[in-house]
Amino acid sequence: MTSPSSGGGRPQSIEIDTSKPHPARMYDYFLGGKDNYEVDREAAEEFMKSAPEVRVGVRANRQFMHRAVRHVVAEGGVRQILDVGTGLPTEPNVHQIAHAIAPDTRVAYVDNDPIVSAHSMALMAGTDTSVVLADVRDPRGILDHPDVRKVIDFDRPVAVMLVALLHFVSDAEDPDGIVATLRDALPTGSYLVLSHATGDVHADRRENAAAVYNSASATMNLRTHSRILDFFGDFTLVEPGLVPVPDWRPDAPDPRQAPPIGIYGAVARKNG
C-alpha cells in the first residue's frame, strides 16, 4: 500500500501489519467503523466478552474529546492542537470541531499505525493540517518532526491531546517521562487533554479484558485515579478535574441508565 508522505511530500511505501490486532483498528471497530481487519475484529469481540460496556465507553470517550476541544479553543483561546495517537479518522474529528469555532486553528495529527496515517492523509489533503507517522514513545521525535513544526509554533499556546492513548504505554516504556517531555515543551497558556482506561470502577478491575491486548501490537495498562493524576504534573486541572469521561462537563444529563465507564478524562492548563 502507498500513501503520500505527511505534509504533502513525495509518496512513500508503507507496510501495514495485519498479523496482530492494533488498538486503533480495534477502537474503530468498537465505534462501528469499517477500517479494521479480521484479526482486529476477533480481538475486539473477545474484549467485549469481559467488558460489554466498551462500545458505550468509547463513544463517551469520543464525546469527551469533542467537549475538550471546544473548551480549549472557545474558552482557552488555543489555536494550535497536537493530537497524539489520533486513531482512525471519525467525523467530526479534532480539526472539524476546532474549525467550527475558529477556522484558523492549526492541527497536527500523530499516530504510529500506517493505516491511520494513510487514511488521515487522504482526508486532510489540501488543508493546513499535518498528519505524521510517529510514535508517542519517542516524544522528542514528535516535537522535532518537520511536519509538526510546519503547523505548530511552540512559542505560542498549544493543546496536546493524549486521548485513550497512555494505557497502551507500559510502565517499562516510561509514560511519565513521555508526558513530561511533552509538557515541558509547552509555553504558558497551553493545555493537556488526557483520557485513560482504569479498572477502578469494576469489581473485576477488567483484568481479563485488558489481557486481550497481550497479543496485540500494544498491551493495555489499566491505571488508578491517583496514578493517572500524576501525568498532569504541575498543570492546573480545569473543573471538574479528573473524572469518568461522561462526567466531564456534559452537554446535558444523560437520561439513559448507562453502565459504569472505566475511562477517566481531564483537561489541565499550564500556568505561568
CSV table of C-alpha atoms in Angstrom, one decimal:
chain,number,residue,atom,x,y,z
A,1,MET,CA,0.0,0.0,0.0
A,2,THR,CA,1.3,3.5,-0.7
A,3,SER,CA,0.4,6.9,0.6
A,4,PRO,CA,1.7,10.4,0.4
A,5,SER,CA,4.2,11.4,3.0
A,6,SER,CA,3.0,13.7,5.7
A,7,GLY,CA,2.8,17.3,4.8
A,8,GLY,CA,2.1,16.5,1.2
A,9,GLY,CA,5.6,15.4,0.2
A,10,ARG,CA,6.7,12.6,-2.1
A,11,PRO,CA,4.7,9.4,-1.9
A,12,GLN,CA,6.3,6.6,0.1
A,13,SER,CA,5.5,2.9,0.5
A,14,ILE,CA,4.1,1.9,3.9
A,15,GLU,CA,3.7,-1.6,5.3
A,16,ILE,CA,0.6,-2.5,7.3
A,17,ASP,CA,1.0,-5.3,9.8
A,18,THR,CA,-2.2,-7.3,9.9
A,19,SER,CA,-0.7,-10.2,11.8
A,20,LYS,CA,-1.6,-8.7,15.2
A,21,PRO,CA,-4.6,-6.6,16.4
A,22,HIS,CA,-3.9,-2.9,16.6
A,23,PRO,CA,-5.5,-0.7,19.2
A,24,ALA,CA,-6.5,2.0,16.7
A,25,ARG,CA,-8.3,-0.5,14.5
A,26,MET,CA,-10.0,-2.2,17.4
A,27,TYR,CA,-11.2,1.2,18.6
A,28,ASP,CA,-12.5,1.8,15.1
A,29,TYR,CA,-14.5,-1.5,15.4
A,30,PHE,CA,-15.9,-0.6,18.8
A,31,LEU,CA,-17.1,2.7,17.2
A,32,GLY,CA,-18.8,0.8,14.4
A,33,GLY,CA,-16.2,1.7,11.8
A,34,LYS,CA,-15.1,-0.5,8.9
A,35,ASP,CA,-11.4,0.4,8.8
A,36,ASN,CA,-10.2,-2.8,10.5
A,37,TYR,CA,-9.2,-6.4,9.8
A,38,GLU,CA,-10.4,-9.8,10.9
A,39,VAL,CA,-7.6,-10.0,13.5
A,40,ASP,CA,-8.8,-6.7,15.0
A,41,ARG,CA,-12.5,-7.8,15.0
A,42,GLU,CA,-11.7,-11.1,16.6
A,43,ALA,CA,-9.7,-9.4,19.4
A,44,ALA,CA,-12.4,-6.8,19.9
A,45,GLU,CA,-15.2,-9.4,20.2
A,46,GLU,CA,-13.1,-11.2,22.8
A,47,PHE,CA,-12.6,-8.0,24.7
A,48,MET,CA,-16.3,-7.3,24.7
A,49,LYS,CA,-17.0,-10.7,26.4
A,50,SER,CA,-15.2,-9.4,29.5
A,51,ALA,CA,-16.1,-5.7,29.1
A,52,PRO,CA,-19.6,-5.5,27.4
A,53,GLU,CA,-19.8,-1.8,28.2
A,54,VAL,CA,-16.9,-1.0,25.9
A,55,ARG,CA,-18.9,0.4,23.0
A,56,VAL,CA,-20.7,2.8,25.3
A,57,GLY,CA,-17.3,3.7,26.8
A,58,VAL,CA,-15.5,4.5,23.6
A,59,ARG,CA,-18.4,6.7,22.5
A,60,ALA,CA,-18.4,8.5,25.8
A,61,ASN,CA,-14.6,9.0,25.4
A,62,ARG,CA,-15.2,10.4,21.9
A,63,GLN,CA,-17.8,12.9,23.3
A,64,PHE,CA,-15.3,13.9,26.0
A,65,MET,CA,-12.8,14.7,23.2
A,66,HIS,CA,-15.4,16.8,21.4
A,67,ARG,CA,-16.1,18.8,24.6
A,68,ALA,CA,-12.5,19.2,25.5
A,69,VAL,CA,-11.6,20.5,22.0
A,70,ARG,CA,-14.4,23.0,22.2
A,71,HIS,CA,-13.2,24.1,25.7
A,72,VAL,CA,-9.5,24.7,24.7
A,73,VAL,CA,-10.5,26.5,21.6
A,74,ALA,CA,-13.5,28.5,22.7
A,75,GLU,CA,-12.6,29.2,26.3
A,76,GLY,CA,-8.9,28.7,26.3
A,77,GLY,CA,-8.3,30.6,23.1
A,78,VAL,CA,-5.9,28.0,21.8
A,79,ARG,CA,-5.3,28.0,18.0
A,80,GLN,CA,-2.9,25.0,17.8
A,81,ILE,CA,-3.6,21.4,18.6
A,82,LEU,CA,-1.2,18.5,18.6
A,83,ASP,CA,-3.3,15.3,18.7
A,84,VAL,CA,-1.0,12.3,19.5
A,85,GLY,CA,-2.5,8.8,19.0
A,86,THR,CA,-5.3,10.2,16.9
A,87,GLY,CA,-6.6,6.9,15.7
A,88,LEU,CA,-8.6,6.3,12.5
A,89,PRO,CA,-10.5,9.4,11.5
A,90,THR,CA,-14.1,9.5,12.6
A,91,GLU,CA,-16.2,12.6,11.9
A,92,PRO,CA,-16.3,15.0,13.4
A,93,ASN,CA,-12.6,14.9,14.1
A,94,VAL,CA,-10.5,17.4,16.1
A,95,HIS,CA,-9.9,19.8,13.2
A,96,GLN,CA,-13.5,19.9,12.3
A,97,ILE,CA,-14.6,20.6,15.8
A,98,ALA,CA,-12.0,23.3,16.2
A,99,HIS,CA,-12.6,24.9,12.8
A,100,ALA,CA,-16.3,25.3,13.6
A,101,ILE,CA,-15.3,27.7,16.4
A,102,ALA,CA,-12.0,29.1,15.0
A,103,PRO,CA,-11.3,28.4,11.3
A,104,ASP,CA,-7.6,29.5,11.8
A,105,THR,CA,-6.9,26.6,14.3
A,106,ARG,CA,-4.0,24.5,13.1
A,107,VAL,CA,-3.9,20.8,13.9
A,108,ALA,CA,-1.1,18.2,13.7
A,109,TYR,CA,-2.3,14.5,13.9
A,110,VAL,CA,0.2,11.9,15.0
A,111,ASP,CA,-0.2,8.1,15.0
A,112,ASN,CA,2.1,5.1,14.8
A,113,ASP,CA,-0.2,2.9,12.6
A,114,PRO,CA,0.4,3.3,8.9
A,115,ILE,CA,-3.2,2.6,8.0
A,116,VAL,CA,-4.3,5.5,10.3
A,117,SER,CA,-1.7,7.8,8.6
A,118,ALA,CA,-2.8,6.7,5.1
A,119,HIS,CA,-6.5,7.3,5.7
A,120,SER,CA,-5.9,10.6,7.5
A,121,MET,CA,-3.5,12.0,4.8
A,122,ALA,CA,-6.2,11.3,2.2
A,123,LEU,CA,-8.8,13.2,4.2
A,124,MET,CA,-6.6,16.1,5.1
A,125,ALA,CA,-5.1,16.8,1.7
A,126,GLY,CA,-5.4,20.5,0.8
A,127,THR,CA,-5.8,21.6,4.4
A,128,ASP,CA,-3.5,23.3,6.8
A,129,THR,CA,-3.5,20.1,8.9
A,130,SER,CA,-0.4,17.8,9.1
A,131,VAL,CA,-0.5,14.1,9.5
A,132,VAL,CA,2.6,12.5,10.9
A,133,LEU,CA,3.6,8.8,11.2
A,134,ALA,CA,5.4,8.7,14.6
A,135,ASP,CA,5.2,7.0,18.0
A,136,VAL,CA,4.4,8.6,21.4
A,137,ARG,CA,7.3,6.5,22.8
A,138,ASP,CA,9.6,9.0,21.0
A,139,PRO,CA,8.1,12.3,22.2
A,140,ARG,CA,11.2,14.3,21.2
A,141,GLY,CA,10.9,12.9,17.7
A,142,ILE,CA,7.3,14.1,17.5
A,143,LEU,CA,8.2,17.6,18.8
A,144,ASP,CA,11.0,18.0,16.4
A,145,HIS,CA,9.3,16.4,13.4
A,146,PRO,CA,9.4,18.9,10.4
A,147,ASP,CA,5.7,18.3,9.6
A,148,VAL,CA,4.7,19.0,13.2
A,149,ARG,CA,6.8,22.2,13.1
A,150,LYS,CA,5.1,23.3,9.9
A,151,VAL,CA,1.9,23.5,11.8
A,152,ILE,CA,2.8,24.0,15.4
A,153,ASP,CA,4.7,27.0,16.8
A,154,PHE,CA,5.8,26.0,20.3
A,155,ASP,CA,6.3,29.6,21.3
A,156,ARG,CA,2.6,30.0,21.3
A,157,PRO,CA,0.0,28.1,23.4
A,158,VAL,CA,-0.7,24.5,22.2
A,159,ALA,CA,-3.2,21.9,23.3
A,160,VAL,CA,-1.6,18.5,23.4
A,161,MET,CA,-4.2,15.7,23.2
A,162,LEU,CA,-3.4,12.2,24.6
A,163,VAL,CA,-6.9,10.7,24.4
A,164,ALA,CA,-7.2,7.0,25.2
A,165,LEU,CA,-3.5,6.6,24.4
A,166,LEU,CA,-1.3,6.2,27.5
A,167,HIS,CA,-2.9,3.0,28.7
A,168,PHE,CA,-1.2,1.4,25.7
A,169,VAL,CA,2.2,2.5,27.1
A,170,SER,CA,3.6,0.2,29.7
A,171,ASP,CA,5.5,1.4,32.8
A,172,ALA,CA,8.7,0.0,31.4
A,173,GLU,CA,8.3,2.4,28.5
A,174,ASP,CA,8.3,5.4,30.9
A,175,PRO,CA,4.9,7.1,30.3
A,176,ASP,CA,5.8,9.7,33.0
A,177,GLY,CA,8.9,10.7,31.1
A,178,ILE,CA,7.0,10.8,27.8
A,179,VAL,CA,4.3,13.1,29.2
A,180,ALA,CA,6.9,15.3,31.0
A,181,THR,CA,8.8,15.8,27.7
A,182,LEU,CA,5.6,16.9,26.0
A,183,ARG,CA,4.5,19.2,29.0
A,184,ASP,CA,8.0,20.8,29.2
A,185,ALA,CA,7.9,21.8,25.5
A,186,LEU,CA,4.7,23.8,26.0
A,187,PRO,CA,4.6,27.5,26.8
A,188,THR,CA,2.4,29.1,29.4
A,189,GLY,CA,-1.3,29.0,28.5
A,190,SER,CA,-1.1,25.6,26.9
A,191,TYR,CA,-3.3,22.7,27.7
A,192,LEU,CA,-3.1,18.9,28.2
A,193,VAL,CA,-6.1,16.9,27.3
A,194,LEU,CA,-5.9,13.3,28.5
A,195,SER,CA,-8.1,10.3,29.0
A,196,HIS,CA,-7.1,6.9,30.3
A,197,ALA,CA,-8.6,3.5,30.9
A,198,THR,CA,-9.0,2.3,34.5
A,199,GLY,CA,-10.1,-0.8,36.5
A,200,ASP,CA,-11.3,1.4,39.4
A,201,VAL,CA,-15.0,1.2,38.6
A,202,HIS,CA,-15.4,-2.5,38.1
A,203,ALA,CA,-15.1,-5.2,40.8
A,204,ASP,CA,-13.0,-7.5,38.5
A,205,ARG,CA,-10.9,-4.5,37.5
A,206,ARG,CA,-11.4,-5.6,33.9
A,207,GLU,CA,-8.1,-7.6,34.1
A,208,ASN,CA,-9.4,-10.3,31.7
A,209,ALA,CA,-10.4,-7.7,29.2
A,210,ALA,CA,-7.1,-5.9,29.4
A,211,ALA,CA,-5.3,-9.3,28.8
A,212,VAL,CA,-6.8,-9.5,25.3
A,213,TYR,CA,-4.3,-6.8,24.3
A,214,ASN,CA,-1.4,-9.1,25.3
A,215,SER,CA,-1.5,-10.4,21.8
A,216,ALA,CA,-2.0,-7.0,20.2
A,217,SER,CA,0.7,-4.6,18.9
A,218,ALA,CA,0.5,-2.8,22.3
A,219,THR,CA,-0.6,-4.0,25.7
A,220,MET,CA,-3.3,-2.4,27.8
A,221,ASN,CA,-2.2,-1.0,31.1
A,222,LEU,CA,-5.1,0.0,33.4
A,223,ARG,CA,-4.1,2.6,36.0
A,224,THR,CA,-5.8,4.1,39.1
A,225,HIS,CA,-7.2,7.6,39.5
A,226,SER,CA,-4.2,8.7,41.6
A,227,ARG,CA,-1.7,7.2,39.1
A,228,ILE,CA,-3.4,9.0,36.2
A,229,LEU,CA,-3.3,12.3,38.1
A,230,ASP,CA,0.5,12.1,38.1
A,231,PHE,CA,0.6,12.6,34.3
A,232,PHE,CA,-0.6,16.2,34.7
A,233,GLY,CA,2.4,17.3,36.8
A,234,ASP,CA,2.1,20.9,37.9
A,235,PHE,CA,-0.6,21.8,35.4
A,236,THR,CA,-3.8,23.1,36.8
A,237,LEU,CA,-6.8,20.9,36.3
A,238,VAL,CA,-9.9,22.5,34.8
A,239,GLU,CA,-13.1,21.8,36.7
A,240,PRO,CA,-14.4,19.2,37.4
A,241,GLY,CA,-10.9,17.7,37.5
A,242,LEU,CA,-10.1,14.0,36.6
A,243,VAL,CA,-13.5,12.3,36.4
A,244,PRO,CA,-15.2,9.5,34.4
A,245,VAL,CA,-15.4,10.8,30.9
A,246,PRO,CA,-19.3,11.1,30.8
A,247,ASP,CA,-19.0,13.4,33.8
A,248,TRP,CA,-16.6,15.9,32.3
A,249,ARG,CA,-18.7,19.0,31.5
A,250,PRO,CA,-21.6,17.0,29.9
A,251,ASP,CA,-23.7,19.0,27.4
A,252,ALA,CA,-26.8,17.6,29.0
A,253,PRO,CA,-27.7,15.0,31.6
A,254,ASP,CA,-27.9,11.5,30.0
A,255,PRO,CA,-31.5,10.2,30.6
A,256,ARG,CA,-30.4,6.6,30.0
A,257,GLN,CA,-29.1,4.3,32.7
A,258,ALA,CA,-25.6,4.0,31.4
A,259,PRO,CA,-23.2,1.3,32.7
A,260,PRO,CA,-20.1,2.4,34.7
A,261,ILE,CA,-17.4,3.7,32.2
A,262,GLY,CA,-13.9,2.8,33.1
A,263,ILE,CA,-12.2,5.8,31.5
A,264,TYR,CA,-11.1,8.9,33.3
A,265,GLY,CA,-10.6,12.2,31.5
A,266,ALA,CA,-9.4,15.7,32.3
A,267,VAL,CA,-8.1,18.9,30.8
A,268,ALA,CA,-5.3,20.9,32.5
A,269,ARG,CA,-3.7,24.2,31.8
A,270,LYS,CA,-0.1,25.3,32.1
A,271,ASN,CA,0.1,28.4,34.2
A,272,GLY,CA,3.0,30.9,34.5
